[in-house]
mmCIF file of C-alpha atoms in Angstrom:
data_model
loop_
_atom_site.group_PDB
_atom_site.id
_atom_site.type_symbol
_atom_site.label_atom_id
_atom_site.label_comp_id
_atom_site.label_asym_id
_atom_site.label_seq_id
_atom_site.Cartn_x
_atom_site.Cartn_y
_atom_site.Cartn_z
ATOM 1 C CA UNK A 117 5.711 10.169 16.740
ATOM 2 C CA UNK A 118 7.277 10.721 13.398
ATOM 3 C CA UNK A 119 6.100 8.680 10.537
ATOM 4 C CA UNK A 120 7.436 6.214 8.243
ATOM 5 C CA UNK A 121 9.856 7.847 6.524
ATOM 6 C CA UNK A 122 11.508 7.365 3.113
ATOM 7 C CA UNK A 123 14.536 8.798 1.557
ATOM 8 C CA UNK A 124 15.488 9.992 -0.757
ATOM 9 C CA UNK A 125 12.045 11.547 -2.052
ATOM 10 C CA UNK A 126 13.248 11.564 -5.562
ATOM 11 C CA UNK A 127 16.552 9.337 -7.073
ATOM 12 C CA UNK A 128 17.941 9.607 -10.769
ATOM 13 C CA UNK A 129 20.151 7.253 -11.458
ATOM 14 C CA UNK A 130 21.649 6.069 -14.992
ATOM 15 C CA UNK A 131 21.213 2.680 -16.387
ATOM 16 C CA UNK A 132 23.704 0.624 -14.807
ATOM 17 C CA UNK A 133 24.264 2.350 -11.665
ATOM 18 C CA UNK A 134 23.060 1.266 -7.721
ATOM 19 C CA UNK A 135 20.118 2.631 -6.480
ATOM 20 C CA UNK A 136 19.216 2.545 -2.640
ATOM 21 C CA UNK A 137 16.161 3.732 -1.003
ATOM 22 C CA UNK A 138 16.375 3.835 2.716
ATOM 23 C CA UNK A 139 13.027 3.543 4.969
ATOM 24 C CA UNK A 140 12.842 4.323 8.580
ATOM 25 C CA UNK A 141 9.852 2.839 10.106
ATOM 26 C CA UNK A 142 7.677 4.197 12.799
ATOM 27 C CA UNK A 143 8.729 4.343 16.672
ATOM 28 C CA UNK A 144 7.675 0.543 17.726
ATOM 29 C CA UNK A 145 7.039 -1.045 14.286
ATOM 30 C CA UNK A 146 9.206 -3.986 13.293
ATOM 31 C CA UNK A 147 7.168 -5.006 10.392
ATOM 32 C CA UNK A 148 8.342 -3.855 6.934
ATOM 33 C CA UNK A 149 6.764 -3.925 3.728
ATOM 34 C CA UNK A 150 8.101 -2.575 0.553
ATOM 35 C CA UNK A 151 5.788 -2.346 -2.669
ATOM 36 C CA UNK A 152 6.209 -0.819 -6.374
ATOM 37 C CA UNK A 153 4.069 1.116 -8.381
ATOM 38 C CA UNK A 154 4.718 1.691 -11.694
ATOM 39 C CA UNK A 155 2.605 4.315 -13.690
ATOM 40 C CA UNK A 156 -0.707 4.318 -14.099
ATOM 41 C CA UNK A 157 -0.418 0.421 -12.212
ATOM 42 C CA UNK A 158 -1.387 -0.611 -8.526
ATOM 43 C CA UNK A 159 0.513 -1.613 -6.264
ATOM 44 C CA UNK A 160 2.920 -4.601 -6.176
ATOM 45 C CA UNK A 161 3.922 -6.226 -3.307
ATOM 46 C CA UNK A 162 7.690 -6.920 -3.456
ATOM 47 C CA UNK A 163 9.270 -8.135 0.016
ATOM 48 C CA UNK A 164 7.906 -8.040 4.135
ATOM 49 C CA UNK A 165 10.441 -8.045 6.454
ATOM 50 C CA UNK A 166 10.725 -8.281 10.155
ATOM 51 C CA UNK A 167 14.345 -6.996 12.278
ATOM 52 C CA UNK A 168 16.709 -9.231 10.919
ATOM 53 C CA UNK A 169 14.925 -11.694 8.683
ATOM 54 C CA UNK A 170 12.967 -11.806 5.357
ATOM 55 C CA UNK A 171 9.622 -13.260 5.980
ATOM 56 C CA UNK A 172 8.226 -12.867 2.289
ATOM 57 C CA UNK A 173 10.393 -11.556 -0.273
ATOM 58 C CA UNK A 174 7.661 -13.624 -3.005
ATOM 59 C CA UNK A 175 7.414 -10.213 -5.043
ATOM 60 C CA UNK A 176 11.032 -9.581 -5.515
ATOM 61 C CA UNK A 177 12.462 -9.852 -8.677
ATOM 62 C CA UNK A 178 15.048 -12.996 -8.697
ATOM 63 C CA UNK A 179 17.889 -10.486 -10.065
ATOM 64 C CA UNK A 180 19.709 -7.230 -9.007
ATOM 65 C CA UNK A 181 16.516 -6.620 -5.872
ATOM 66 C CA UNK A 182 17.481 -7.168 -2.602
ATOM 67 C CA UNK A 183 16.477 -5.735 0.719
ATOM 68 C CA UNK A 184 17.697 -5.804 4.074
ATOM 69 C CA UNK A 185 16.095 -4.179 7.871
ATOM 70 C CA UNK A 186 18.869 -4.796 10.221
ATOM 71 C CA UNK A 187 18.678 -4.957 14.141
ATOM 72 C CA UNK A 188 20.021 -1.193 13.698
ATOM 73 C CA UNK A 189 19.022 1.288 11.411
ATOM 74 C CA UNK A 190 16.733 2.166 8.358
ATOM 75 C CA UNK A 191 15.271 -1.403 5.855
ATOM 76 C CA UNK A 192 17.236 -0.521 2.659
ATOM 77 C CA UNK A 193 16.022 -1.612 -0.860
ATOM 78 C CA UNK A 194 18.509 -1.940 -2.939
ATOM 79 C CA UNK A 195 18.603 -2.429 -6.811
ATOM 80 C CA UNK A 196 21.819 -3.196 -9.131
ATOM 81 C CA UNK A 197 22.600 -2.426 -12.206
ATOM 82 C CA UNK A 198 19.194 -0.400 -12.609
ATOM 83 C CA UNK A 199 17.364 -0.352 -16.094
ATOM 84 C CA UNK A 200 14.749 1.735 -17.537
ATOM 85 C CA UNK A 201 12.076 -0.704 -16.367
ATOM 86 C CA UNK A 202 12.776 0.135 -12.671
ATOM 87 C CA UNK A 203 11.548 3.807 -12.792
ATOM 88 C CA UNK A 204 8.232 3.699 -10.521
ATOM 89 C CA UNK A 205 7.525 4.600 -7.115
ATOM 90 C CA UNK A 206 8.924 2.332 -4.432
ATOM 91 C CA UNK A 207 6.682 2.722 -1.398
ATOM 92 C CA UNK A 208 7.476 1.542 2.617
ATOM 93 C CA UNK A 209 5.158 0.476 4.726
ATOM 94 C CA UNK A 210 5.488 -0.695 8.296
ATOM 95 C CA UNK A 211 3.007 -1.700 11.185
ATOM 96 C CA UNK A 212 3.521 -3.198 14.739
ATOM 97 C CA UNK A 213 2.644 -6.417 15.928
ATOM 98 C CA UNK A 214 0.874 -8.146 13.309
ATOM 99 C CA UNK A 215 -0.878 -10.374 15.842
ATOM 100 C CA UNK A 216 -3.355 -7.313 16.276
ATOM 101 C CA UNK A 217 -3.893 -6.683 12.676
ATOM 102 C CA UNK A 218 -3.273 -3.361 12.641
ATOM 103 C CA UNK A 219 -3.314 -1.349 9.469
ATOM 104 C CA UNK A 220 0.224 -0.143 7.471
ATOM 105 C CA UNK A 221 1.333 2.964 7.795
ATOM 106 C CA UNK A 222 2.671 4.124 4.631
ATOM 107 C CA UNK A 223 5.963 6.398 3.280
ATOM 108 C CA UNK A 224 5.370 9.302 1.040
ATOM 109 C CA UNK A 225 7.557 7.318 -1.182
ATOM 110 C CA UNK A 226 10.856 7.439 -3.608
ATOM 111 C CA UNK A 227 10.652 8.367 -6.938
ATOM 112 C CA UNK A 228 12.944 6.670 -8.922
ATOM 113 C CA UNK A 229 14.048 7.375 -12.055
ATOM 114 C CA UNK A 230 16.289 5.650 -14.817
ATOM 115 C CA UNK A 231 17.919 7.681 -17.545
ATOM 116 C CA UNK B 28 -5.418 -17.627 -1.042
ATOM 117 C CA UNK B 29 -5.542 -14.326 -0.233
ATOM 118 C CA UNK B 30 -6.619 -11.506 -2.678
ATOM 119 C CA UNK B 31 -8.582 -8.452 -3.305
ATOM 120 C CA UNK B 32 -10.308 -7.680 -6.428
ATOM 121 C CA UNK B 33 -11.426 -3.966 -6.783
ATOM 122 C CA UNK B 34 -13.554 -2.265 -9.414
ATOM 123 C CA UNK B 35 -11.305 -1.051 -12.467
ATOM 124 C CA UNK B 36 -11.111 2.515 -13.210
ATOM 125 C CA UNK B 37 -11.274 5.421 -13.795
ATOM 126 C CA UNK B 38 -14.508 6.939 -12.736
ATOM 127 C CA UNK B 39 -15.672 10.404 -13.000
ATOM 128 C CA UNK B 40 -18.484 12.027 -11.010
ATOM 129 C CA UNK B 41 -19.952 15.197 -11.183
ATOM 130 C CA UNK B 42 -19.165 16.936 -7.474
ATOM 131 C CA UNK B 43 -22.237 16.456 -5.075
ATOM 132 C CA UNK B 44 -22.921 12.675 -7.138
ATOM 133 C CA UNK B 45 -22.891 9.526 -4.801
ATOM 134 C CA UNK B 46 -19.659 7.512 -4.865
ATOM 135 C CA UNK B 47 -19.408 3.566 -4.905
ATOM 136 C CA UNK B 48 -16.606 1.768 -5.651
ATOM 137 C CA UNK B 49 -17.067 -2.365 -5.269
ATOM 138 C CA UNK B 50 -14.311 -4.286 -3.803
ATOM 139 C CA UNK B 51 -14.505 -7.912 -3.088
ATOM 140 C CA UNK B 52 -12.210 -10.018 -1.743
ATOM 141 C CA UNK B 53 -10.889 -13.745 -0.804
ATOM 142 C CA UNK B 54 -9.413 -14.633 2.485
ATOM 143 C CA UNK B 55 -8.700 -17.649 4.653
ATOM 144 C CA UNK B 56 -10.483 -17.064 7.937
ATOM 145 C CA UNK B 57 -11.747 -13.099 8.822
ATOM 146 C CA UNK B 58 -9.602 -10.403 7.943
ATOM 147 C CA UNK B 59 -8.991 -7.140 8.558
ATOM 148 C CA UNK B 60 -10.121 -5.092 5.229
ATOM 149 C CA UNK B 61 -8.871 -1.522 4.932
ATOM 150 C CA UNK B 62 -9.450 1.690 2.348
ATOM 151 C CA UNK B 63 -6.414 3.793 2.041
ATOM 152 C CA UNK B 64 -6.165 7.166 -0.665
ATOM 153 C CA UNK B 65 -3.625 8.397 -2.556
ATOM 154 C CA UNK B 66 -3.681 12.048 -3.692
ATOM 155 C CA UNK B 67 -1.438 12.983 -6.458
ATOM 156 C CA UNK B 68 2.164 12.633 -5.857
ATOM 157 C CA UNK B 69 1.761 11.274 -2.165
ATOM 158 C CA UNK B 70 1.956 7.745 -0.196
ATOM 159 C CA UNK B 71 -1.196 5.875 0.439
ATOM 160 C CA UNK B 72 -3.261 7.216 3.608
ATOM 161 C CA UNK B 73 -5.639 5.115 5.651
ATOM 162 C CA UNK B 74 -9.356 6.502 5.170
ATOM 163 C CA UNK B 75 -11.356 3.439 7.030
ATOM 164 C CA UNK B 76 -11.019 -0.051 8.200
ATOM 165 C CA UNK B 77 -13.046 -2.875 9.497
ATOM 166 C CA UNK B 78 -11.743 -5.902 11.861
ATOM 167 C CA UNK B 79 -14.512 -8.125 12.030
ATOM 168 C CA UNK B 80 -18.155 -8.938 9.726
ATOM 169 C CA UNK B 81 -20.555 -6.633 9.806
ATOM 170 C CA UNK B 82 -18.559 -3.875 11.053
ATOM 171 C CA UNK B 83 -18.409 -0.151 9.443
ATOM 172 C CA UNK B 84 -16.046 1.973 8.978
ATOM 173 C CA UNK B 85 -16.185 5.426 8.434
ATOM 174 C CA UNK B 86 -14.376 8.544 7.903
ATOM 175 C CA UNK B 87 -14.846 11.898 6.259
ATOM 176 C CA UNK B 88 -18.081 10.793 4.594
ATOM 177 C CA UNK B 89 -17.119 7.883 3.181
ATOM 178 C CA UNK B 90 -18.286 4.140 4.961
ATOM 179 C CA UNK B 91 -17.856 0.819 3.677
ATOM 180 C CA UNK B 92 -19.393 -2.293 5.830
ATOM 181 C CA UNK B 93 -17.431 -5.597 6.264
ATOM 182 C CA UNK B 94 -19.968 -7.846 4.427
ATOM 183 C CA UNK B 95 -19.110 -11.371 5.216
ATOM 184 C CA UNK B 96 -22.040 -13.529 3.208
ATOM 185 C CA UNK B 97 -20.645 -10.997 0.275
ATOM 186 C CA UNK B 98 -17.214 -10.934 0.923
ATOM 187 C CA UNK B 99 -17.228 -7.616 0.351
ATOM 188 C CA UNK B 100 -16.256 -3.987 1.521
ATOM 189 C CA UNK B 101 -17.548 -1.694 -0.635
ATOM 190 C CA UNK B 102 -16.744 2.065 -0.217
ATOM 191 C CA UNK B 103 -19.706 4.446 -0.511
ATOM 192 C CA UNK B 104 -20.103 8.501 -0.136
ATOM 193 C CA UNK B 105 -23.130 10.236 -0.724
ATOM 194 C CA UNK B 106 -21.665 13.492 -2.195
ATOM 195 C CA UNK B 107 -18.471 13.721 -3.680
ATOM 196 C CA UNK B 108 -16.420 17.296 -3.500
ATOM 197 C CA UNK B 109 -13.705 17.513 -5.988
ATOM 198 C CA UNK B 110 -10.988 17.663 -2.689
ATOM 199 C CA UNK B 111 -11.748 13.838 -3.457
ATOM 200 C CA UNK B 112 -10.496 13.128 -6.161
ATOM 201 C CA UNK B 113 -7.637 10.853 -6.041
ATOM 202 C CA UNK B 114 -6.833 6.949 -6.080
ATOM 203 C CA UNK B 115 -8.845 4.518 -3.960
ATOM 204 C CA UNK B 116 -6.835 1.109 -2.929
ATOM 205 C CA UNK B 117 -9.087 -1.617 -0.996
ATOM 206 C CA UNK B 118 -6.664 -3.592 1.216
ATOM 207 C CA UNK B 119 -6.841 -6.841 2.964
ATOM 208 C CA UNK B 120 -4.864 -8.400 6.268
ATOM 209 C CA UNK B 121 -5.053 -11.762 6.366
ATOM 210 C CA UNK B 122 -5.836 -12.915 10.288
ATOM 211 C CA UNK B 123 -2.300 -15.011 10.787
ATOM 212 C CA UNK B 124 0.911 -13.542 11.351
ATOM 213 C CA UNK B 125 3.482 -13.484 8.309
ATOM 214 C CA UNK B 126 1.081 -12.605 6.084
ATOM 215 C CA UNK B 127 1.830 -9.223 4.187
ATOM 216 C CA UNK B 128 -0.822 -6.645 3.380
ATOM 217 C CA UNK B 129 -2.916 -7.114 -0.034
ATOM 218 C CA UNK B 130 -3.906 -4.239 -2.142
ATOM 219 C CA UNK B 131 -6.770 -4.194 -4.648
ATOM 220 C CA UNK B 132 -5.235 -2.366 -8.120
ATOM 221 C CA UNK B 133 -6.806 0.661 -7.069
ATOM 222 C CA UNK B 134 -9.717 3.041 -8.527
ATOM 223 C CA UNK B 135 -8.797 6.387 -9.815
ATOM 224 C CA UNK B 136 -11.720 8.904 -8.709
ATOM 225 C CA UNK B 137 -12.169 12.512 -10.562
ATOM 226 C CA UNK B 138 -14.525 14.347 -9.328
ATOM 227 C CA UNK B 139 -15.793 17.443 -11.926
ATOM 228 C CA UNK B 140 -17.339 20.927 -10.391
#
């Protein structure tokens, strides 16, 4: 059973430009997490989603953030018009049924960065 | 509310010294509390968890026991190597569904030969 996985590991974009950072959660999972880190920070929570619906998206930004995990396919974060400020680590996490309280299982990550 | 609170960094420990780092933590009802680690330039692994009070977990040396009374989960090792050194992020699941994961701000851990 393969991971959570993330791609692209690392991203450059330049200010201005679309950035989007795919996550493929593990076989079963339907829960989806996405948090931030910025340098030398913790984490920061940013949106949960479950197939098809946003369940939290409290930690999102109200501008240019969005995210999406459709019936098919990988949860995509996406940001617009990306600024220096948005360089960090943007980490997935997904887990199965919450009901059981099971832990996250994280991404190794995508590194973005803003030139 | 839910929230975890977690002892502010960084520390530094000479290898072999005994490890604590405190992490306390609100909740609504009994959660789940976790420890993941984070070595340099990775994603956050799970190193212990405990579902229920009084519960420990354990794992590679390191244990830290769902104290209730406390509301605590503190994470302990007697002897530190330097393979440990990385960050240390105390996380919280809240028992009802629709309720993301919490993360403490995490602890940055060096550990000197």
């Amino acid at each position: 059973n393969a991971g959570v996985m993330q791609n692209p590991r690392h991203l450059v974009r330049r200010r201005g430009q679309e950035a989007r950072l795919r996550c493929s959660p593990m076989k079963g999972h339907s829960h989806v997490y996405w948090y931030r880190q910025l340098p030398e920070e913790g984490l920061k929570f940013m949106v949960y989603l479950q197939k098809e619906n946003i369940i939290d998206e409290s930690g999102m930004p109200k501008e240019r953030f969005s995210a999406e995990f459709p019936k098919e396919g990988p949860s995509i974060l996406r940001i617009q018009q990306v600024v220096r400020g948005d360089s960090a680590a943007y980490f997935c996490a997904s887990s199965p049924d919450r009901a059981k309280n099971t832990e996250a299982f994280f991404g190794q990550g995508t590194r973005l960065t803003v030139v | 509310g839910n929230s975890v609170t977690q002892m502010e960094g960084p520390v530094t420990l000479s290898e072999e010294a005994f490890l604590t780092i405190n992490c306390t933590y609100t909740a609504t009802g009994y959660p789940s509390l976790f420890w993941y680690v984070q070595y340099p330039g990775e994603g956050l692994q799970l190193l212990l968890k405990a579902t229920k009070a009084d519960d420990k977990g354990s794992n590679k040396g390191f244990e830290a026991t769902y104290r209730k009374e406390t509301t605590s989960f503190h994470l302990e090792k007697g002897s530190v190597q330097v393979s440990d050194s990385a960050v240390y992020f105390c996380a919280l699941s809240p028992i009802h569904t629709g309720n993301q994961f919490y993360f403490g701000t995490g602890t940055s851990l060096t550990v000197i030969p």
